[in-house]
């Protein structure tokens, strides 16, 4: 598919206060001169990113402080997207919970499901409705995870929520064909961010992908309107292996990086 022209256009990036979202906003400004519309709950982080984008790249950047779990937050995002005539959206916001399933608490699981599934779905529907009305083409990439392509013992609810994201985006990429709105999912393995640090992995940062490298691939998937992308050869091989090996074996291998509580 023809790459989307995003130079001087507004691009929505959720989850921009840290990690992959932050690095993607920087990449959009640095390599494409696209104007990031950045979202998160932590205003200080977003202000710092806005200043960095201005000072390093002289590119406009706007902030939305919003909680994806709250309807008011999603309404605020959608209103700004319509006002600025945003061309593309990189939906990065997400959260995890780590540990034995039965040791988890209802409120933690609710938070993961409300952020990664419920809030995400409503926001996505609002964005697609806006994009379909605009007289130009647009692109949406939702960040899922390799965890959504296999299963993830000790991060089970998170993995299940990312499987939801992948399946949804796959269906929508067909449903929206020919509308001018392209959608897809981006499935990284471990990335060297706060979230991976939270996951308390047995081998520490070993094998985690550099966040800037991952962001470059995510932005590329957005611009090239890919329906599914996995960054990095190692992750691609892992994905292929997970498709051919017996499921029971794949599930056991997926548990290896975690310290057993
Ligand atoms: N790190 C990994 O190993 C890895 C691997 C595969 C996929 N991923 C996916 O990559 C994405 C980015 O993760 P990351 O590694 O960059 O983690 P991160 O640094 O923890 O970033 C998560 C971002 O999501 C935002 N967020 C969380 N809950 C939110 C809410 N309710 N409303 C609005 N924003 C919210 C956070 O901002 P505020 O707290 O300021 O709201 C933050 O900017 C996630 O979707 C994650 O599932 C990560």
CSV table of C-alpha atoms and ligand atoms in Angstrom, one decimal:
chain,number,residue,atom,x,y,z
A,1,UNK,CA,0.0,0.0,0.0
A,2,UNK,CA,1.1,3.6,-0.8
A,3,UNK,CA,2.7,5.2,2.3
A,4,UNK,CA,0.5,7.8,4.1
A,5,UNK,CA,1.8,11.4,3.7
A,6,UNK,CA,2.0,12.6,7.3
A,7,UNK,CA,4.5,15.5,7.0
A,8,UNK,CA,3.0,18.6,8.7
A,9,UNK,CA,0.0,16.5,9.7
A,10,UNK,CA,-1.3,15.8,13.2
A,11,UNK,CA,-0.7,12.2,14.4
A,12,UNK,CA,-2.3,11.0,17.6
A,13,UNK,CA,0.0,9.0,20.0
A,14,UNK,CA,-1.6,7.6,23.1
A,15,UNK,CA,0.6,6.3,25.9
A,16,UNK,CA,3.1,9.1,25.1
A,17,UNK,CA,4.2,9.9,28.6
A,18,UNK,CA,6.8,7.1,28.7
A,19,UNK,CA,8.3,4.2,26.8
A,20,UNK,CA,7.2,3.2,23.3
A,21,UNK,CA,4.7,6.0,23.0
A,22,UNK,CA,7.2,8.7,23.9
A,23,UNK,CA,9.8,7.3,21.6
A,24,UNK,CA,7.3,7.1,18.8
A,25,UNK,CA,6.2,10.7,19.2
A,26,UNK,CA,9.9,11.7,18.9
A,27,UNK,CA,10.4,9.6,15.9
A,28,UNK,CA,7.3,11.1,14.1
A,29,UNK,CA,8.6,14.6,14.7
A,30,UNK,CA,12.3,13.8,13.9
A,31,UNK,CA,11.9,11.6,10.7
A,32,UNK,CA,8.5,12.7,9.3
A,33,UNK,CA,8.1,16.2,10.6
A,34,UNK,CA,4.6,15.1,11.7
A,35,UNK,CA,3.0,17.0,14.5
A,36,UNK,CA,2.4,14.7,17.5
A,37,UNK,CA,-0.9,15.0,19.5
A,38,UNK,CA,0.3,13.3,22.7
A,39,UNK,CA,-1.9,11.7,25.3
A,40,UNK,CA,-1.4,10.3,28.8
A,41,UNK,CA,-2.3,10.9,32.4
A,42,UNK,CA,1.0,12.4,33.6
A,43,UNK,CA,1.1,16.1,32.5
A,44,UNK,CA,4.7,16.7,33.7
A,45,UNK,CA,6.0,13.9,31.4
A,46,UNK,CA,3.9,15.2,28.4
A,47,UNK,CA,5.1,18.7,29.0
A,48,UNK,CA,8.7,17.6,29.0
A,49,UNK,CA,8.2,15.7,25.8
A,50,UNK,CA,6.5,18.7,24.2
A,51,UNK,CA,9.5,20.9,25.1
A,52,UNK,CA,11.9,18.3,23.7
A,53,UNK,CA,10.0,18.0,20.4
A,54,UNK,CA,10.0,21.8,20.1
A,55,UNK,CA,13.6,22.3,21.0
A,56,UNK,CA,15.1,19.5,19.0
A,57,UNK,CA,12.9,19.4,15.9
A,58,UNK,CA,10.9,22.7,15.9
A,59,UNK,CA,7.7,20.8,15.3
A,60,UNK,CA,4.4,21.7,17.0
A,61,UNK,CA,3.1,19.2,19.5
A,62,UNK,CA,-0.2,19.3,21.5
A,63,UNK,CA,-1.0,17.7,24.8
A,64,UNK,CA,-4.2,15.9,26.0
A,65,UNK,CA,-4.3,14.8,29.6
A,66,UNK,CA,-6.8,12.0,29.6
A,67,UNK,CA,-7.5,8.6,31.2
A,68,UNK,CA,-8.4,6.0,28.5
A,69,UNK,CA,-10.5,4.2,31.1
A,70,UNK,CA,-12.8,7.2,31.5
A,71,UNK,CA,-15.5,8.1,29.0
A,72,UNK,CA,-14.7,11.8,29.6
A,73,UNK,CA,-11.1,11.1,28.7
A,74,UNK,CA,-12.0,9.4,25.4
A,75,UNK,CA,-14.5,12.1,24.5
A,76,UNK,CA,-11.7,14.7,25.1
A,77,UNK,CA,-9.3,12.8,22.8
A,78,UNK,CA,-12.0,12.3,20.1
A,79,UNK,CA,-13.0,16.0,20.2
A,80,UNK,CA,-9.3,17.2,19.7
A,81,UNK,CA,-8.8,14.6,16.9
A,82,UNK,CA,-11.8,16.0,15.0
A,83,UNK,CA,-10.8,19.6,15.6
A,84,UNK,CA,-7.2,19.1,14.4
A,85,UNK,CA,-8.1,16.8,11.5
A,86,UNK,CA,-5.7,14.2,12.6
A,87,UNK,CA,-4.4,11.9,9.9
A,88,UNK,CA,-3.1,8.9,11.8
A,89,UNK,CA,-3.3,7.3,15.2
A,90,UNK,CA,-0.8,5.2,17.1
A,91,UNK,CA,-2.6,3.6,20.0
A,92,UNK,CA,0.2,2.7,22.4
A,93,UNK,CA,-1.5,3.2,25.9
A,94,UNK,CA,-1.6,-0.1,27.8
A,95,UNK,CA,-0.9,-1.6,31.2
A,96,UNK,CA,0.0,-5.0,32.6
A,97,UNK,CA,-0.3,-7.1,35.7
A,98,UNK,CA,2.3,-9.7,36.6
A,99,UNK,CA,2.3,-12.7,38.9
A,100,UNK,CA,0.2,-15.8,39.6
A,101,UNK,CA,-3.3,-15.5,38.3
A,102,UNK,CA,-4.9,-16.4,41.6
A,103,UNK,CA,-2.8,-14.0,43.6
A,104,UNK,CA,-4.2,-11.1,41.5
A,105,UNK,CA,-7.0,-8.8,42.7
A,106,UNK,CA,-10.2,-7.9,41.0
A,107,UNK,CA,-9.3,-4.2,40.9
A,108,UNK,CA,-6.0,-4.8,39.1
A,109,UNK,CA,-7.6,-7.1,36.5
A,110,UNK,CA,-10.4,-4.5,36.0
A,111,UNK,CA,-7.8,-1.8,35.4
A,112,UNK,CA,-6.0,-3.9,32.8
A,113,UNK,CA,-9.3,-4.8,31.1
A,114,UNK,CA,-10.7,-1.3,31.2
A,115,UNK,CA,-7.5,0.2,29.8
A,116,UNK,CA,-6.5,-2.5,27.2
A,117,UNK,CA,-9.9,-3.6,26.1
A,118,UNK,CA,-12.9,-1.5,27.1
A,119,UNK,CA,-11.4,2.0,26.9
A,120,UNK,CA,-9.3,1.0,23.9
A,121,UNK,CA,-12.3,-0.3,22.0
A,122,UNK,CA,-14.5,2.7,22.6
A,123,UNK,CA,-11.6,5.1,21.7
A,124,UNK,CA,-10.9,3.2,18.5
A,125,UNK,CA,-14.5,3.2,17.4
A,126,UNK,CA,-14.7,7.0,18.0
A,127,UNK,CA,-11.5,7.5,16.0
A,128,UNK,CA,-12.6,5.3,13.1
A,129,UNK,CA,-15.9,7.2,12.9
A,130,UNK,CA,-14.1,10.5,12.7
A,131,UNK,CA,-11.6,9.3,10.1
A,132,UNK,CA,-14.3,7.9,7.9
A,133,UNK,CA,-15.9,11.3,7.6
A,134,UNK,CA,-12.6,13.1,6.7
A,135,UNK,CA,-11.9,13.7,3.0
A,136,UNK,CA,-8.4,12.2,3.1
A,137,UNK,CA,-7.0,8.8,3.9
A,138,UNK,CA,-5.9,7.8,7.4
A,139,UNK,CA,-4.2,5.0,9.3
A,140,UNK,CA,-4.5,3.5,12.7
A,141,UNK,CA,-2.0,1.1,14.4
A,142,UNK,CA,-2.8,-0.5,17.8
A,143,UNK,CA,0.0,-1.8,19.8
A,144,UNK,CA,-0.7,-5.4,20.8
A,145,UNK,CA,2.2,-7.8,21.8
A,146,UNK,CA,3.7,-11.1,20.9
A,147,UNK,CA,2.0,-12.0,24.3
A,148,UNK,CA,-1.3,-11.8,22.4
A,149,UNK,CA,-0.1,-14.2,19.7
A,150,UNK,CA,0.9,-16.9,22.2
A,151,UNK,CA,-0.3,-17.1,25.8
A,152,UNK,CA,1.7,-15.7,28.7
A,153,UNK,CA,1.7,-17.6,32.0
A,154,UNK,CA,2.3,-15.2,34.9
A,155,UNK,CA,1.1,-12.3,32.8
A,156,UNK,CA,-2.0,-14.1,31.7
A,157,UNK,CA,-4.7,-11.4,31.8
A,158,UNK,CA,-2.4,-9.0,30.0
A,159,UNK,CA,-1.7,-11.6,27.3
A,160,UNK,CA,-5.4,-12.3,26.9
A,161,UNK,CA,-6.1,-8.5,26.6
A,162,UNK,CA,-3.5,-8.2,23.8
A,163,UNK,CA,-5.0,-11.3,22.0
A,164,UNK,CA,-8.2,-9.3,22.0
A,165,UNK,CA,-6.4,-6.3,20.4
A,166,UNK,CA,-4.8,-8.5,17.7
A,167,UNK,CA,-8.1,-10.3,16.8
A,168,UNK,CA,-10.1,-7.1,16.7
A,169,UNK,CA,-7.6,-5.3,14.5
A,170,UNK,CA,-7.4,-8.2,12.1
A,171,UNK,CA,-11.2,-8.2,11.7
A,172,UNK,CA,-11.3,-4.4,11.2
A,173,UNK,CA,-8.6,-4.4,8.6
A,174,UNK,CA,-10.9,-6.4,6.4
A,175,UNK,CA,-14.1,-4.6,7.5
A,176,UNK,CA,-12.6,-1.2,6.6
A,177,UNK,CA,-11.0,-2.2,3.3
A,178,UNK,CA,-11.8,0.3,0.6
A,179,UNK,CA,-12.9,3.0,3.1
A,180,UNK,CA,-9.7,5.0,3.1
A,181,UNK,CA,-9.1,4.1,6.8
A,182,UNK,CA,-6.4,1.4,7.2
A,183,UNK,CA,-6.0,-0.3,10.5
A,184,UNK,CA,-3.5,-2.8,11.8
A,185,UNK,CA,-1.7,-4.1,14.9
A,186,UNK,CA,1.9,-4.0,15.9
A,187,UNK,CA,3.2,-6.9,18.1
A,188,UNK,CA,6.5,-6.4,19.8
A,189,UNK,CA,8.2,-8.9,22.1
A,190,UNK,CA,9.9,-7.5,25.2
A,191,UNK,CA,10.9,-3.8,24.9
A,192,UNK,CA,13.3,-2.0,27.3
A,193,UNK,CA,10.7,0.2,29.1
A,194,UNK,CA,9.2,0.7,32.5
A,195,UNK,CA,6.6,-2.0,31.7
A,196,UNK,CA,9.3,-4.6,31.1
A,197,UNK,CA,11.0,-3.5,34.3
A,198,UNK,CA,7.7,-4.1,36.2
A,199,UNK,CA,7.5,-7.6,34.8
A,200,UNK,CA,10.5,-8.7,36.9
A,201,UNK,CA,12.0,-10.9,34.2
A,202,UNK,CA,14.5,-13.6,35.2
A,203,UNK,CA,17.1,-12.4,32.7
A,204,UNK,CA,16.7,-8.6,33.4
A,205,UNK,CA,17.0,-6.5,30.3
A,206,UNK,CA,18.7,-9.2,28.3
A,207,UNK,CA,16.9,-9.8,25.0
A,208,UNK,CA,14.7,-6.7,25.3
A,209,UNK,CA,14.4,-4.5,22.2
A,210,UNK,CA,15.7,-1.0,22.3
A,211,UNK,CA,12.7,1.3,22.6
A,212,UNK,CA,13.9,3.8,19.9
A,213,UNK,CA,14.4,0.9,17.4
A,214,UNK,CA,10.9,-0.5,18.3
A,215,UNK,CA,9.4,3.0,17.9
A,216,UNK,CA,10.9,3.4,14.4
A,217,UNK,CA,9.2,0.1,13.4
A,218,UNK,CA,5.9,1.1,14.9
A,219,UNK,CA,5.9,4.4,13.0
A,220,UNK,CA,6.8,2.7,9.8
A,221,UNK,CA,3.9,0.3,10.3
A,222,UNK,CA,1.6,3.3,10.7
A,223,UNK,CA,3.0,5.1,7.6
A,224,UNK,CA,3.0,2.0,5.4
A,225,UNK,CA,-0.5,1.0,6.7
A,226,UNK,CA,0.5,-2.5,7.6
A,227,UNK,CA,-2.3,-4.8,8.8
A,228,UNK,CA,0.1,-6.7,11.1
A,229,UNK,CA,3.8,-6.1,11.9
A,230,UNK,CA,6.3,-7.6,14.3
A,231,UNK,CA,9.5,-5.7,14.9
A,232,UNK,CA,12.9,-7.4,14.8
A,233,UNK,CA,14.1,-10.7,13.3
A,234,UNK,CA,14.2,-12.4,16.8
A,235,UNK,CA,10.6,-11.6,17.4
A,236,UNK,CA,9.6,-12.7,13.9
A,237,UNK,CA,11.3,-16.0,14.4
A,238,UNK,CA,9.7,-16.5,17.8
A,239,UNK,CA,6.3,-15.8,16.2
A,240,UNK,CA,6.9,-18.3,13.4
A,241,UNK,CA,8.1,-20.9,15.8
A,242,UNK,CA,4.9,-20.3,17.9
A,243,UNK,CA,2.8,-21.1,14.8
A,244,UNK,CA,4.4,-24.4,14.0
A,245,UNK,CA,5.4,-25.9,17.4
A,246,UNK,CA,2.8,-27.7,19.6
A,247,UNK,CA,0.7,-25.2,21.6
A,248,UNK,CA,1.5,-27.0,24.9
A,249,UNK,CA,5.2,-26.5,24.3
A,250,UNK,CA,4.8,-22.9,23.2
A,251,UNK,CA,2.9,-22.2,26.4
A,252,UNK,CA,5.6,-23.7,28.6
A,253,UNK,CA,8.4,-21.8,26.7
A,254,UNK,CA,6.4,-18.5,27.2
A,255,UNK,CA,6.6,-19.0,31.0
A,256,UNK,CA,10.4,-19.3,31.0
A,257,UNK,CA,11.4,-15.6,31.3
A,258,UNK,CA,9.3,-15.1,34.5
A,259,UNK,CA,10.4,-15.7,38.0
A,260,UNK,CA,7.9,-18.1,39.5
A,261,UNK,CA,6.3,-16.4,42.5
B,1,LIG,N1,7.4,-3.2,27.4
B,1,LIG,C1,7.2,-4.4,26.7
B,1,LIG,O1,8.0,-5.3,26.9
B,1,LIG,C2,6.1,-4.5,25.8
B,1,LIG,C3,6.0,-5.6,24.9
B,1,LIG,C4,5.0,-5.7,24.0
B,1,LIG,C5,4.0,-4.8,23.9
B,1,LIG,N2,4.0,-3.7,24.8
B,1,LIG,C6,3.0,-2.7,24.7
B,1,LIG,O2,3.5,-1.5,24.3
B,1,LIG,C7,2.7,-0.4,24.8
B,1,LIG,C8,3.6,0.6,25.5
B,1,LIG,O3,4.2,0.0,26.7
B,1,LIG,P1,5.5,0.5,27.3
B,1,LIG,O4,6.4,-0.7,27.3
B,1,LIG,O5,6.0,1.7,26.6
B,1,LIG,O6,5.1,0.8,28.8
B,1,LIG,P2,5.0,2.1,29.6
B,1,LIG,O7,6.2,2.9,29.6
B,1,LIG,O8,4.4,1.6,31.0
B,1,LIG,O9,3.9,3.0,28.9
B,1,LIG,C9,2.5,2.8,29.0
B,1,LIG,C10,1.8,4.1,28.6
B,1,LIG,O10,0.4,3.9,28.6
B,1,LIG,C11,-0.2,5.0,29.3
B,1,LIG,N3,-1.4,4.6,30.0
B,1,LIG,C12,-1.5,3.5,30.8
B,1,LIG,N4,-2.8,3.5,31.3
B,1,LIG,C13,-3.4,4.5,30.8
B,1,LIG,C14,-4.7,5.1,30.9
B,1,LIG,N5,-5.6,4.5,31.7
B,1,LIG,N6,-5.1,6.2,30.2
B,1,LIG,C15,-4.2,6.8,29.4
B,1,LIG,N7,-2.9,6.4,29.3
B,1,LIG,C16,-2.5,5.3,29.9
B,1,LIG,C17,0.9,5.5,30.3
B,1,LIG,O11,0.8,6.9,30.5
B,1,LIG,P3,0.2,7.5,31.9
B,1,LIG,O12,0.6,6.6,33.0
B,1,LIG,O13,0.8,8.9,32.0
B,1,LIG,O14,-1.3,7.6,31.7
B,1,LIG,C18,2.2,5.3,29.5
B,1,LIG,O15,2.4,6.4,28.7
B,1,LIG,C19,1.7,-1.0,25.7
B,1,LIG,O16,0.4,-1.2,25.0
B,1,LIG,C20,2.2,-2.4,26.0
B,1,LIG,O17,1.3,-3.4,26.3
B,1,LIG,C21,5.1,-3.5,25.7
